[in-house]
Coordinates of C-alpha atoms in Angstrom, one line a residue:
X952 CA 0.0 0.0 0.0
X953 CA 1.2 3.4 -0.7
X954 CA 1.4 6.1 1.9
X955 CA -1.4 8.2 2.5
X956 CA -3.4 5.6 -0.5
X957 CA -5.7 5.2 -1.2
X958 CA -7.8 7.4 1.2
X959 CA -11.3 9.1 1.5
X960 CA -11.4 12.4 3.3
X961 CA -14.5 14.4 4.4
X962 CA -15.6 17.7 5.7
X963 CA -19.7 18.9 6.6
X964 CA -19.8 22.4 5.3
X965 CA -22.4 24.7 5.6
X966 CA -23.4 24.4 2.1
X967 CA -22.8 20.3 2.7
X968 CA -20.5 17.2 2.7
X969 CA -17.5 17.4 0.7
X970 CA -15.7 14.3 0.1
X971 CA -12.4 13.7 -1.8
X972 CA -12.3 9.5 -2.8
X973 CA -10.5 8.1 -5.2
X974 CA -11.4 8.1 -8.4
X975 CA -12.8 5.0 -10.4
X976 CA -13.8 3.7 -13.5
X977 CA -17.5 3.7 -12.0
X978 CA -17.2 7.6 -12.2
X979 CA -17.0 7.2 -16.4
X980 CA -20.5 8.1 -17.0
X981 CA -21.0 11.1 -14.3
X982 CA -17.9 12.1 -15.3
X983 CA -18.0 11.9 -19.1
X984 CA -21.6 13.9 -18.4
X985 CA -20.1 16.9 -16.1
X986 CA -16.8 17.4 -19.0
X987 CA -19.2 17.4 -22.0
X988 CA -21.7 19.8 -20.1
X989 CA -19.1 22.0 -18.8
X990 CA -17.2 22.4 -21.9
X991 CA -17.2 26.1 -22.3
X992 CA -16.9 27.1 -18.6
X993 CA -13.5 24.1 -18.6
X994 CA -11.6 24.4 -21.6
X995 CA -10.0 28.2 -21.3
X996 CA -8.4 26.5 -18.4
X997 CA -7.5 23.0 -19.6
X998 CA -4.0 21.6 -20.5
X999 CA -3.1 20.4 -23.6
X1000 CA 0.0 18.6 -25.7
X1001 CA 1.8 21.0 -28.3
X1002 CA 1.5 19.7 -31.9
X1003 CA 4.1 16.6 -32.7
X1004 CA 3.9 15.6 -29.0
X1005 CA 0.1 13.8 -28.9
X1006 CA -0.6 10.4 -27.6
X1007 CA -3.6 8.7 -28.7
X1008 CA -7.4 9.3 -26.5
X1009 CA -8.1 6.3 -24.4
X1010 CA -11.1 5.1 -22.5
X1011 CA -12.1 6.5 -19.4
X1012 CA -11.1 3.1 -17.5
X1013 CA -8.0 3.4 -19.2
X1014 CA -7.2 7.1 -17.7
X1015 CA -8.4 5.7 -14.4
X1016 CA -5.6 2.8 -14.6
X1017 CA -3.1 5.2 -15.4
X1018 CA -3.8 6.9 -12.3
X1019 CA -3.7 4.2 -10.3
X1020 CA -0.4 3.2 -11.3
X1021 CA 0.5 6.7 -10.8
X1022 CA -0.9 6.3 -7.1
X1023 CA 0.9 3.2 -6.5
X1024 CA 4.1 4.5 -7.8
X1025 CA 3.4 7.5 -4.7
X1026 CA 3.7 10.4 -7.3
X1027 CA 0.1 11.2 -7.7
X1028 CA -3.3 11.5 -5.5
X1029 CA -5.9 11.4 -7.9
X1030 CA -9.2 11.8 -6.3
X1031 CA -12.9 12.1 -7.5
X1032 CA -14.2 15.8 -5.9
X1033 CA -17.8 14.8 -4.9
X1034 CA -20.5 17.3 -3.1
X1035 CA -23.8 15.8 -1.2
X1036 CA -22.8 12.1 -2.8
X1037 CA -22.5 13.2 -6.4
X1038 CA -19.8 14.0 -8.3
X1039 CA -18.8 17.5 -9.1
X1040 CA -15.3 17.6 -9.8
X1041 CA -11.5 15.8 -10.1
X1042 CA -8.6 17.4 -7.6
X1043 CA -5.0 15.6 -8.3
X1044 CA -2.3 16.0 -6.3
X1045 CA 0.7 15.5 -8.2
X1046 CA 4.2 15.8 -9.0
X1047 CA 5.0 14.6 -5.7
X1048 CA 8.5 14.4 -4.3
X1049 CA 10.5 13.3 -1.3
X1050 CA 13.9 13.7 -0.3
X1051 CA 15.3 17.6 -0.2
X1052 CA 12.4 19.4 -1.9
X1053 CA 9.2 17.3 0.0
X1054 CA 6.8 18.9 -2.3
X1055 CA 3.8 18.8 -4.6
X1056 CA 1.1 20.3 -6.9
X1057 CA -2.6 20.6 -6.9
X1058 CA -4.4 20.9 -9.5
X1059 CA -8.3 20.6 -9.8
X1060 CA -11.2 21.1 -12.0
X1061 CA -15.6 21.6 -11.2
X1062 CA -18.5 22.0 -12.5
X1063 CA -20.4 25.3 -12.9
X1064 CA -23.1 24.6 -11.2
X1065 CA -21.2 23.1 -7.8
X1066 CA -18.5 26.7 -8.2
X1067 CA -18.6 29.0 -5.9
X1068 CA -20.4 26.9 -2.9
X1069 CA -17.0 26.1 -0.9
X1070 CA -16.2 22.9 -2.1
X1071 CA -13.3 23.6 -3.7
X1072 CA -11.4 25.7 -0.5
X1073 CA -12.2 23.1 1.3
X1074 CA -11.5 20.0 -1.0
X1075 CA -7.8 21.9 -1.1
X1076 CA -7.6 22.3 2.4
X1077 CA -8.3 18.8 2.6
X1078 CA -5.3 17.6 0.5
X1079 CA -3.3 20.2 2.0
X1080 CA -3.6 18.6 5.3
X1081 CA -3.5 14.9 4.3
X1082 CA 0.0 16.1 2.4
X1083 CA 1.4 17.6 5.2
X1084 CA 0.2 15.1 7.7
X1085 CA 0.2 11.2 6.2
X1086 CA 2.5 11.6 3.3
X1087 CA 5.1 14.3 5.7
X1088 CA 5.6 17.3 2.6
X1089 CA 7.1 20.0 3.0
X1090 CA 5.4 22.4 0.4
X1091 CA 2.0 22.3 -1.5
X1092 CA 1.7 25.0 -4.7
X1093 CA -1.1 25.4 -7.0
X1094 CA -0.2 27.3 -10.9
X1095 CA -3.3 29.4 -11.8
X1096 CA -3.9 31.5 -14.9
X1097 CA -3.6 35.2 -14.3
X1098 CA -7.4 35.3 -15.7
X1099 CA -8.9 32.5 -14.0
X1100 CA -10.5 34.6 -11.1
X1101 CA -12.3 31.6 -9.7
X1102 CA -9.4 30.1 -9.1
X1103 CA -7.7 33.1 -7.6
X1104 CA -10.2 33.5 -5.3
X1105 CA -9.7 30.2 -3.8
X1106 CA -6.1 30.8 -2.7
X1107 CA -6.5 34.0 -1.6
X1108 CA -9.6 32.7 1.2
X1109 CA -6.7 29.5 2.0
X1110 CA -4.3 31.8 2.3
X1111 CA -2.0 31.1 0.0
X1112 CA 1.8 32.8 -0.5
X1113 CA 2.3 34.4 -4.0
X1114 CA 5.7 33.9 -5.3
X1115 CA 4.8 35.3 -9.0
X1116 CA 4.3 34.6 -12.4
X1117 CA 6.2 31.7 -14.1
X1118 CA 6.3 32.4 -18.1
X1119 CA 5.0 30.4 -20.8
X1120 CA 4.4 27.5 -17.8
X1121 CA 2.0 25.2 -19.3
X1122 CA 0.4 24.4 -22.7
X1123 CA -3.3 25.5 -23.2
X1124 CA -5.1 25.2 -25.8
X1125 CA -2.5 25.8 -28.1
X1126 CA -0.3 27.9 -26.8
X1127 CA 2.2 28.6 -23.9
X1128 CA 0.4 30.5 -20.8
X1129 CA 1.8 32.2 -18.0
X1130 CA 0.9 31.2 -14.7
X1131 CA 0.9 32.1 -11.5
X1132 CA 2.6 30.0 -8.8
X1133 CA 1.0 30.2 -4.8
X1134 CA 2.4 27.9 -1.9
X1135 CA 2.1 26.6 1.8
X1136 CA 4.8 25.5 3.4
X1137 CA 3.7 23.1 6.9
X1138 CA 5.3 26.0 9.2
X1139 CA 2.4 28.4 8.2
X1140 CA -0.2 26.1 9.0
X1141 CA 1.0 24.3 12.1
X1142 CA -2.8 24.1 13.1
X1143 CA -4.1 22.6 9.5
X1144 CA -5.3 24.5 7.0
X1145 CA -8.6 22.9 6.9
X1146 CA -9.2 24.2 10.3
X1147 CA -8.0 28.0 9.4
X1148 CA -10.5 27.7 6.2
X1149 CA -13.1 26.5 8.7
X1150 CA -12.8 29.4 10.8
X1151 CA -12.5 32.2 8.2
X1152 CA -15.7 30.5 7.3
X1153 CA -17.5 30.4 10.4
X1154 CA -15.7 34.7 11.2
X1155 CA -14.1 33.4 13.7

């Protein structure tokens, strides 16, 4: 068994349960439903492969196996984002690395109609945690487009450090986009960031 995977972690929001699970091939139809649906609101913000470097599409089971080796291999978290017991979303932790750096990426993706209800801060606070806590990292970042002021809006309620833009950092739909980078190290959370989210929730 891998460290920290799989795992299922929870939080009862205000606006309801959010659950991070891992993801499985069960998921192909919701899943496949929520991508077509929320084409328009996902694509500005998807990653793509520059010309020449394309692999061919697979099923959705075989995305899902891919994952799970990823898992097993202790690089990548891959979970299914769900709110009130349906599926809204995908949040991956990846990239992850031990030795010196003790470090990793999130990246994550919802629907429309499940943005702005909390789940997200608190999906990310969940990972954050589990990161720092069960797998022992060091440093969580998350790369967000300058325009993607959904996204910007989640870091800055988590609390998030910005340490600027990084040029030309990831290819989207067909070109090179600047991002830019926020981090957590463990120090600035020493309490959880789930539990700091919950209380700038609740005004405390």
């Amino acid at each position: 068994m891998t460290v920290g995977w799989p795992v299922v972690l929870r939080d009862d929001t205000p606006a309801g349960s959010v659950v991070l699970r891992p993801l499985r091939r069960a998921d192909a139809q919701r899943w496949t439903e929520l991508r077509v649906r929320n084409a328009a609101w996902l694509t500005p913000w998807d990653a793509t492969t520059p010309e020449g470097h394309s692999s061919p599409p697979g099923t959705f089971a075989s995305y899902v196996s891919a994952l799970r080796r990823l898992a097993r291999s202790g690089t990548t978290l891959p979970f299914g984002l769900e709110l009130d017991g349906e599926l809204v979303g995908q949040l991956t932790v990846s990239s992850i690395t031990y030795g010196s750096l003790c470090s990793a990426s999130i990246g994550y993706w919802i629907a429309q109609e499940a943005a702005g209800r909390g789940a997200v801060p608190t999906a990310v606070a969940l990972a954050v945690d589990h990161c720092f806590s069960a797998l022992q990292l060091h440093r969580i970042e998350i790369n967000i487009r300058p325009e993607n002021a959904p996204s910007l809006r989640v870091v800055e309620k988590l609390g998030f450090r910005d340490e600027g833009v990084r040029e030309r950092y990831l290819h989207i739909q067909g070109r090179w986009c600047d991002h830019r980078t926020f981090a957590l190290t463990s120090e600035e959370v020493p309490g959880g960031l789930l539990a700091r989210w919950q209380a700038a929730r609740e005004g405390r």
